[in-house]
Amino acid sequence: IVPVAGLCPQGAYGVQDSLRGGFSSVKNELLPSHPLELSEKNFHLNQDKMNLSTLRNIQGLHAPLKLQMEYRAARQIQRLPFLQSSHLALDTLRGSDDVIGFEDILSDPAQSEMMGEPHLMVEYKLGLL
Amino acid sequence: MATLTVSRAPLSGFSFDNCKRNALLEGEANKVGSNLPAARKTGTTICGLVYKDGVILGADTRATEGMVVADKNCSKIHYISPNIYCCGAGTAADTEMTTQIISSNLELHSLSTGRLPRVATANRMLKQMLFRYQGYIGAALVLGGVDCNGPHLYSIYPHGSTDKLPYVTMGSGSLAAMAVFEDRYKPDMEEDEAKRMVRDAIAAGIFNDLGSGSNIDLCVITKGKVDYIRPHDEANQKGVRTGDYKYKRGTTSVLTKMVTPLSLEVVEESIQTMDTS
């Protein structure tokens, strides 16, 4: 069981945020609870990185830059953070609008039983927290 | 429901929240000496064969849960597309969900290409998904079908490796079935001979492996036609009772008979309507 760096505490300055995150222990923060946890958390990120770097090698720098600009623009078209947005533009750009995976079937956020606190989530998104 | 102070949106897909709790529970259970319930597996014999006109897939029908038979007649040959079927061994839920997801993806893919899906596409989708989860999805599959390039047969292991071969077997009874195949396989067999061989291979698995049992299902896939024969052969039928322990009337002689009527009177009668809305 190897301690990994990807599970660092999420608060400001890398210190645990006891008020919002609850108590934490070194064991919880440093050791992953499942070998797949980290690789699944970063899966889409890593896949995008790989695809964009291949694209850069084949077609030059401008191609991935333009694509990333489009992704960023599409990612901004969303409802307020505590509501469900369909991510339709983002899915169409990515090509994941005609692919079904476990993220569409298991723990669909549209059907989660807990709702985020609206004020807190908007403050977190705007960076006011 | 009660709102929590949640500052990030919940993630979709697999959630690893309970892993630490489960590890703790398993430790506690082991200290006491008991075991947590096991996942339902299909300790299985599945096999596939390429013959002259296409592909034949065979499977037994027993699903086990530890040392107990959970399902005496489960269906292990899953539909992927009209010309591709897949047998699944390993954890039953994993094979079921994986084949359904791949079937949906293949349907979407074939709608956007406008062509009949190819077996190599299904194989590639399955192996990429299984490798992503590093073997934690316990699905060992035998994928077979006929597409525009002819009949194809693949075996896919839980960690994501695949083999393209003329005959494959998977599951706990795979050695018994492979013994039959290795002995009698010839390229370009006729349909009847091939069906008999697949039936014998699965029967070898059923009778010699504890994890496989009950009936033999067969799926014959040719260009343009699929024959899903369930069951092809009921190798294990439940026995019929030969004797009866009930005694006939008059076996014991009656000495005296006394009848006491109990007269009950209705005290109160009330109706309570059920809320069936």
PDB file of C-alpha atoms in Angstrom, chain A residues 10 20 27-28 31-37 39-40 43 98-103 105-107 109 112-117 120-121 124, chain B residues 1-17 19-20 97-98 101 104-105 108-109 112 129 132-134 136-137:
ATOM      1  CA  GLN A  10      -8.638  20.034  -0.528  1.00  0.00           C
ATOM      2  CA  ARG A  20     -16.375  22.065   5.943  1.00  0.00           C
ATOM      3  CA  LYS A  27      -4.287   7.592   6.945  1.00  0.00           C
ATOM      4  CA  ASN A  28      -7.406   8.858   5.144  1.00  0.00           C
ATOM      5  CA  LEU A  31      -3.614   6.171   1.484  1.00  0.00           C
ATOM      6  CA  PRO A  32      -6.188   5.574  -1.246  1.00  0.00           C
ATOM      7  CA  SER A  33      -9.181   3.496  -0.159  1.00  0.00           C
ATOM      8  CA  HIS A  34      -9.090   1.553  -3.413  1.00  0.00           C
ATOM      9  CA  PRO A  35      -6.268   1.088  -5.930  1.00  0.00           C
ATOM     10  CA  LEU A  36      -8.523   2.405  -8.685  1.00  0.00           C
ATOM     11  CA  GLU A  37      -9.606   5.562  -6.853  1.00  0.00           C
ATOM     12  CA  SER A  39      -6.809   6.499 -11.661  1.00  0.00           C
ATOM     13  CA  GLU A  40     -10.589   6.862 -11.948  1.00  0.00           C
ATOM     14  CA  PHE A  43      -9.238   9.286 -16.015  1.00  0.00           C
ATOM     15  CA  ASP A  98     -23.173   8.842 -28.275  1.00  0.00           C
ATOM     16  CA  VAL A  99     -21.230   6.779 -25.762  1.00  0.00           C
ATOM     17  CA  ILE A 100     -22.658   5.205 -22.605  1.00  0.00           C
ATOM     18  CA  GLY A 101     -20.388   4.408 -19.704  1.00  0.00           C
ATOM     19  CA  PHE A 102     -20.591   3.695 -15.999  1.00  0.00           C
ATOM     20  CA  GLU A 103     -20.720   7.419 -15.279  1.00  0.00           C
ATOM     21  CA  ILE A 105     -25.581   4.634 -15.052  1.00  0.00           C
ATOM     22  CA  LEU A 106     -24.040   4.585 -11.579  1.00  0.00           C
ATOM     23  CA  SER A 107     -24.586   7.387  -9.040  1.00  0.00           C
ATOM     24  CA  PRO A 109     -25.870  13.191  -9.842  1.00  0.00           C
ATOM     25  CA  SER A 112     -28.595  11.841  -5.801  1.00  0.00           C
ATOM     26  CA  GLU A 113     -30.564  12.014  -2.559  1.00  0.00           C
ATOM     27  CA  MET A 114     -28.546  14.883  -1.116  1.00  0.00           C
ATOM     28  CA  MET A 115     -28.684  18.419  -2.342  1.00  0.00           C
ATOM     29  CA  GLY A 116     -25.865  20.891  -2.043  1.00  0.00           C
ATOM     30  CA  GLU A 117     -26.470  23.982   0.035  1.00  0.00           C
ATOM     31  CA  LEU A 120     -22.311  27.605  -0.065  1.00  0.00           C
ATOM     32  CA  MET A 121     -21.939  26.071  -3.497  1.00  0.00           C
ATOM     33  CA  TYR A 124     -17.338  28.080  -3.479  1.00  0.00           C
TER      34      TYR A 124
ATOM     35  CA  MET B   1     -33.909  15.215   2.189  1.00  0.00           C
ATOM     36  CA  ALA B   2     -31.643  17.067   4.591  1.00  0.00           C
ATOM     37  CA  THR B   3     -29.138  19.345   2.910  1.00  0.00           C
ATOM     38  CA  LEU B   4     -25.512  18.856   3.729  1.00  0.00           C
ATOM     39  CA  THR B   5     -22.777  21.448   3.448  1.00  0.00           C
ATOM     40  CA  VAL B   6     -21.564  20.117   0.135  1.00  0.00           C
ATOM     41  CA  SER B   7     -19.216  22.426  -1.698  1.00  0.00           C
ATOM     42  CA  ARG B   8     -18.535  20.201  -4.706  1.00  0.00           C
ATOM     43  CA  ALA B   9     -20.991  18.451  -6.989  1.00  0.00           C
ATOM     44  CA  PRO B  10     -21.238  14.674  -6.472  1.00  0.00           C
ATOM     45  CA  LEU B  11     -19.198  12.679  -8.986  1.00  0.00           C
ATOM     46  CA  SER B  12     -20.890  10.172 -11.248  1.00  0.00           C
ATOM     47  CA  GLY B  13     -19.647   6.677 -11.963  1.00  0.00           C
ATOM     48  CA  PHE B  14     -18.074   4.374  -9.395  1.00  0.00           C
ATOM     49  CA  SER B  15     -17.945   5.761  -5.879  1.00  0.00           C
ATOM     50  CA  PHE B  16     -15.205   4.517  -3.561  1.00  0.00           C
ATOM     51  CA  ASP B  17     -16.721   6.043  -0.423  1.00  0.00           C
ATOM     52  CA  CYS B  19     -14.195   0.968   0.586  1.00  0.00           C
ATOM     53  CA  LYS B  20     -12.562   1.832   3.903  1.00  0.00           C
ATOM     54  CA  MET B  97     -23.630  -4.988 -16.941  1.00  0.00           C
ATOM     55  CA  THR B  98     -20.527  -5.002 -19.112  1.00  0.00           C
ATOM     56  CA  ILE B 101     -23.105  -1.358 -21.805  1.00  0.00           C
ATOM     57  CA  SER B 104     -25.737  -0.090 -26.100  1.00  0.00           C
ATOM     58  CA  ASN B 105     -22.503   1.476 -27.281  1.00  0.00           C
ATOM     59  CA  LEU B 108     -25.178   3.806 -31.025  1.00  0.00           C
ATOM     60  CA  HIS B 109     -22.015   3.243 -33.035  1.00  0.00           C
ATOM     61  CA  SER B 112     -23.884   6.577 -36.571  1.00  0.00           C
ATOM     62  CA  MET B 129     -13.079  -0.991 -20.645  1.00  0.00           C
ATOM     63  CA  ARG B 132      -9.334   0.634 -17.520  1.00  0.00           C
ATOM     64  CA  TYR B 133     -10.595  -1.125 -14.381  1.00  0.00           C
ATOM     65  CA  GLN B 134      -7.449  -3.258 -14.049  1.00  0.00           C
ATOM     66  CA  TYR B 136     -11.505  -5.372 -10.726  1.00  0.00           C
ATOM     67  CA  ILE B 137     -14.435  -6.013 -13.042  1.00  0.00           C
TER      68      ILE B 137
END
